[in-house]
PDB file of C-alpha atoms in Angstrom:
ATOM      1  CA  UNK A  28    -262.085  65.952 -32.227  1.00 55.00           C
ATOM      2  CA  UNK A  29    -262.203  69.394 -30.696  1.00 66.00           C
ATOM      3  CA  UNK A  30    -264.352  72.474 -30.440  1.00 75.00           C
ATOM      4  CA  UNK A  31    -265.818  74.666 -33.148  1.00 74.00           C
ATOM      5  CA  UNK A  32    -266.660  78.258 -32.268  1.00 83.00           C
ATOM      6  CA  UNK A  33    -269.335  79.864 -34.437  1.00 82.00           C
ATOM      7  CA  UNK A  34    -271.602  82.886 -34.329  1.00 86.00           C
ATOM      8  CA  UNK A  35    -274.343  80.921 -36.149  1.00 82.00           C
ATOM      9  CA  UNK A  36    -275.201  77.220 -36.156  1.00 74.00           C
ATOM     10  CA  UNK A  37    -277.074  75.461 -38.965  1.00 68.00           C
ATOM     11  CA  UNK A  38    -278.486  72.005 -38.331  1.00 63.00           C
ATOM     12  CA  UNK A  39    -278.539  70.145 -41.654  1.00 59.00           C
ATOM     13  CA  UNK A  40    -279.946  66.659 -42.055  1.00 60.00           C
ATOM     14  CA  UNK A  41    -279.323  63.737 -44.393  1.00 55.00           C
ATOM     15  CA  UNK A  42    -275.613  64.345 -44.697  1.00 58.00           C
ATOM     16  CA  UNK A  43    -275.895  67.815 -46.199  1.00 65.00           C
ATOM     17  CA  UNK A  44    -274.066  69.121 -43.144  1.00 68.00           C
ATOM     18  CA  UNK A  45    -270.814  67.831 -44.634  1.00 71.00           C
ATOM     19  CA  UNK A  46    -271.033  70.495 -47.321  1.00 74.00           C
ATOM     20  CA  UNK A  47    -271.288  73.215 -44.688  1.00 74.00           C
ATOM     21  CA  UNK A  48    -268.028  72.310 -42.953  1.00 76.00           C
ATOM     22  CA  UNK A  49    -264.574  73.387 -44.067  1.00 81.00           C
ATOM     23  CA  UNK A  50    -262.755  70.600 -45.966  1.00 84.00           C
ATOM     24  CA  UNK A  51    -260.379  70.018 -43.037  1.00 83.00           C
ATOM     25  CA  UNK A  52    -263.342  69.167 -40.754  1.00 77.00           C
ATOM     26  CA  UNK A  53    -265.420  67.044 -43.124  1.00 77.00           C
ATOM     27  CA  UNK A  54    -263.892  63.815 -41.821  1.00 78.00           C
ATOM     28  CA  UNK A  55    -265.583  64.265 -38.420  1.00 75.00           C
ATOM     29  CA  UNK A  56    -269.033  63.528 -39.863  1.00 70.00           C
ATOM     30  CA  UNK A  57    -270.281  60.539 -41.811  1.00 71.00           C
ATOM     31  CA  UNK A  58    -273.343  60.738 -44.032  1.00 70.00           C
ATOM     32  CA  UNK A  59    -275.765  57.826 -44.135  1.00 72.00           C
ATOM     33  CA  UNK A  60    -278.811  57.718 -46.331  1.00 77.00           C
ATOM     34  CA  UNK A  61    -281.872  57.717 -44.101  1.00 80.00           C
ATOM     35  CA  UNK A  62    -285.480  56.765 -44.621  1.00 87.00           C
ATOM     36  CA  UNK A  63    -288.632  57.351 -42.579  1.00 89.00           C
ATOM     37  CA  UNK A  64    -292.306  56.516 -42.722  1.00 91.00           C
ATOM     38  CA  UNK A  65    -295.155  58.494 -41.230  1.00 91.00           C
ATOM     39  CA  UNK A  66    -298.471  57.330 -39.863  1.00 87.00           C
ATOM     40  CA  UNK A  67    -301.368  58.861 -38.009  1.00 85.00           C
ATOM     41  CA  UNK A  68    -301.788  57.222 -34.625  1.00 78.00           C
ATOM     42  CA  UNK A  69    -305.166  56.759 -33.036  1.00 72.00           C
ATOM     43  CA  UNK A  70    -305.718  58.391 -29.662  1.00 66.00           C
ATOM     44  CA  UNK A  71    -305.438  54.979 -28.019  1.00 62.00           C
ATOM     45  CA  UNK A  72    -302.144  54.058 -29.728  1.00 59.00           C
ATOM     46  CA  UNK A  73    -299.884  56.473 -27.913  1.00 59.00           C
ATOM     47  CA  UNK A  74    -301.160  59.168 -25.578  1.00 62.00           C
ATOM     48  CA  UNK A  75    -297.812  60.725 -24.747  1.00 61.00           C
ATOM     49  CA  UNK A  76    -295.134  62.247 -26.905  1.00 60.00           C
ATOM     50  CA  UNK A  77    -292.351  59.763 -27.589  1.00 60.00           C
ATOM     51  CA  UNK A  78    -289.009  61.059 -28.705  1.00 56.00           C
ATOM     52  CA  UNK A  79    -286.829  57.973 -29.188  1.00 60.00           C
ATOM     53  CA  UNK A  80    -287.006  54.196 -29.233  1.00 56.00           C
ATOM     54  CA  UNK A  81    -284.186  51.837 -30.178  1.00 60.00           C
ATOM     55  CA  UNK A  82    -285.497  48.565 -31.586  1.00 52.00           C
ATOM     56  CA  UNK A  83    -283.578  45.413 -30.664  1.00 56.00           C
ATOM     57  CA  UNK A  84    -280.694  47.332 -29.135  1.00 55.00           C
ATOM     58  CA  UNK A  85    -278.304  48.174 -31.936  1.00 58.00           C
ATOM     59  CA  UNK A  86    -280.216  49.222 -35.039  1.00 67.00           C
ATOM     60  CA  UNK A  87    -280.638  52.866 -33.994  1.00 75.00           C
ATOM     61  CA  UNK A  88    -284.260  53.317 -35.015  1.00 82.00           C
ATOM     62  CA  UNK A  89    -285.954  56.523 -33.953  1.00 83.00           C
ATOM     63  CA  UNK A  90    -289.542  57.562 -33.427  1.00 82.00           C
ATOM     64  CA  UNK A  91    -291.106  60.968 -32.966  1.00 82.00           C
ATOM     65  CA  UNK A  92    -294.799  61.177 -32.056  1.00 80.00           C
ATOM     66  CA  UNK A  93    -296.373  64.605 -32.184  1.00 80.00           C
ATOM     67  CA  UNK A  94    -299.130  65.112 -29.622  1.00 77.00           C
ATOM     68  CA  UNK A  95    -300.814  67.947 -31.525  1.00 81.00           C
ATOM     69  CA  UNK A  96    -301.751  65.959 -34.640  1.00 83.00           C
ATOM     70  CA  UNK A  97    -300.929  62.347 -33.618  1.00 81.00           C
ATOM     71  CA  UNK A  98    -298.457  61.952 -36.486  1.00 86.00           C
ATOM     72  CA  UNK A  99    -295.739  59.377 -35.914  1.00 86.00           C
ATOM     73  CA  UNK A 100    -292.435  59.658 -37.783  1.00 88.00           C
ATOM     74  CA  UNK A 101    -290.413  56.452 -37.608  1.00 89.00           C
ATOM     75  CA  UNK A 102    -287.010  56.022 -39.192  1.00 89.00           C
ATOM     76  CA  UNK A 103    -283.968  53.834 -39.341  1.00 86.00           C
ATOM     77  CA  UNK A 104    -283.975  50.112 -40.218  1.00 86.00           C
ATOM     78  CA  UNK A 105    -280.759  50.462 -42.190  1.00 83.00           C
ATOM     79  CA  UNK A 106    -280.148  46.769 -41.475  1.00 83.00           C
ATOM     80  CA  UNK A 107    -282.859  46.056 -44.079  1.00 86.00           C
ATOM     81  CA  UNK A 108    -281.202  48.233 -46.736  1.00 83.00           C
ATOM     82  CA  UNK A 109    -279.180  47.185 -49.749  1.00 79.00           C
ATOM     83  CA  UNK A 110    -275.865  48.170 -48.199  1.00 74.00           C
ATOM     84  CA  UNK A 111    -275.319  50.769 -45.500  1.00 66.00           C
ATOM     85  CA  UNK A 112    -275.602  53.752 -47.877  1.00 71.00           C
ATOM     86  CA  UNK A 113    -272.493  55.259 -46.350  1.00 71.00           C
ATOM     87  CA  UNK A 114    -271.757  58.755 -47.705  1.00 70.00           C
ATOM     88  CA  UNK A 115    -274.960  58.763 -49.768  1.00 73.00           C
ATOM     89  CA  UNK A 116    -276.984  61.970 -49.526  1.00 68.00           C
ATOM     90  CA  UNK A 117    -279.311  61.383 -52.476  1.00 72.00           C
ATOM     91  CA  UNK A 118    -282.829  61.089 -51.083  1.00 73.00           C
ATOM     92  CA  UNK A 119    -284.706  60.993 -54.400  1.00 80.00           C
ATOM     93  CA  UNK A 120    -285.586  57.282 -54.168  1.00 80.00           C
ATOM     94  CA  UNK A 121    -286.852  54.935 -51.476  1.00 84.00           C
ATOM     95  CA  UNK A 122    -285.815  51.401 -50.646  1.00 87.00           C
ATOM     96  CA  UNK A 123    -288.964  49.286 -50.546  1.00 89.00           C
ATOM     97  CA  UNK A 124    -287.447  46.683 -48.224  1.00 90.00           C
ATOM     98  CA  UNK A 125    -286.620  49.435 -45.692  1.00 90.00           C
ATOM     99  CA  UNK A 126    -290.177  50.801 -45.940  1.00 92.00           C
ATOM    100  CA  UNK A 127    -291.615  47.344 -45.222  1.00 93.00           C
ATOM    101  CA  UNK A 128    -289.255  46.815 -42.267  1.00 91.00           C
ATOM    102  CA  UNK A 129    -290.108  50.250 -40.848  1.00 91.00           C
ATOM    103  CA  UNK A 130    -293.824  49.423 -41.082  1.00 91.00           C
ATOM    104  CA  UNK A 131    -293.265  46.025 -39.423  1.00 90.00           C
ATOM    105  CA  UNK A 132    -291.222  47.517 -36.572  1.00 86.00           C
ATOM    106  CA  UNK A 133    -293.664  50.393 -36.026  1.00 86.00           C
ATOM    107  CA  UNK A 134    -296.551  47.934 -35.830  1.00 85.00           C
ATOM    108  CA  UNK A 135    -294.559  45.896 -33.294  1.00 82.00           C
ATOM    109  CA  UNK A 136    -293.878  48.985 -31.179  1.00 79.00           C
ATOM    110  CA  UNK A 137    -297.515  50.060 -31.130  1.00 76.00           C
ATOM    111  CA  UNK A 138    -298.574  46.589 -29.977  1.00 73.00           C
ATOM    112  CA  UNK A 139    -296.198  46.563 -27.001  1.00 65.00           C
ATOM    113  CA  UNK A 140    -297.916  46.356 -23.606  1.00 48.00           C
ATOM    114  CA  UNK A 141    -295.895  49.263 -22.237  1.00 50.00           C
ATOM    115  CA  UNK A 142    -294.764  52.575 -23.648  1.00 48.00           C
ATOM    116  CA  UNK A 143    -291.908  54.455 -21.999  1.00 43.00           C
ATOM    117  CA  UNK A 144    -292.638  58.116 -21.305  1.00 43.00           C
ATOM    118  CA  UNK A 145    -289.294  59.847 -21.802  1.00 40.00           C
ATOM    119  CA  UNK A 146    -290.410  63.146 -20.240  1.00 42.00           C
ATOM    120  CA  UNK A 147    -291.277  61.704 -16.831  1.00 41.00           C
ATOM    121  CA  UNK A 148    -289.157  58.557 -16.926  1.00 40.00           C
ATOM    122  CA  UNK A 149    -292.197  56.463 -16.028  1.00 42.00           C
ATOM    123  CA  UNK A 150    -293.308  53.289 -17.706  1.00 42.00           C
ATOM    124  CA  UNK A 151    -297.060  53.387 -18.222  1.00 43.00           C
ATOM    125  CA  UNK A 152    -299.221  50.352 -18.926  1.00 38.00           C
ATOM    126  CA  UNK A 153    -301.064  50.421 -22.212  1.00 38.00           C
ATOM    127  CA  UNK A 154    -304.093  48.316 -23.107  1.00 36.00           C
ATOM    128  CA  UNK A 155    -303.580  46.149 -26.170  1.00 33.00           C
TER     129      UNK A 155
END
C-alpha cells in the first residue's frame, strides 16, 4: 500500500467507498455486504457504552451500544450468509439466516456474566 494525501476525507460504508477512489487504487479495498440488527437494551442489560465485541474469535462481529437511548446495533455474522457477498454493495434485501444468527449471538452476549468496558479496560461483573 502507501499513503494518500487529501484535503477532504469521506468515510463511506457498505463498499460505496470503492466508487470514491481512483481506478488505480480500487484494488486496496474489498467490499463485503453487511447486515445489522438493532434492539433497545434495558437499563440492566448493559450500563456502559460498548464499542466492539468479536464473537468466537474470527467472525468479526461488531456491537455499538449507545448510552443516550440504549439502542444496540449488532452486525456481522457473515459465516451464516449464503456466500461471503464479496464485492456486493446492494443493501436492498436482507438474509434471514444472518438476521437469526445476529439475534442469537446478541442474546448470548447479553447473557454473559461479564461485560468488558473498553473505555476503562476493566471487566465489570454483571448480574444475570
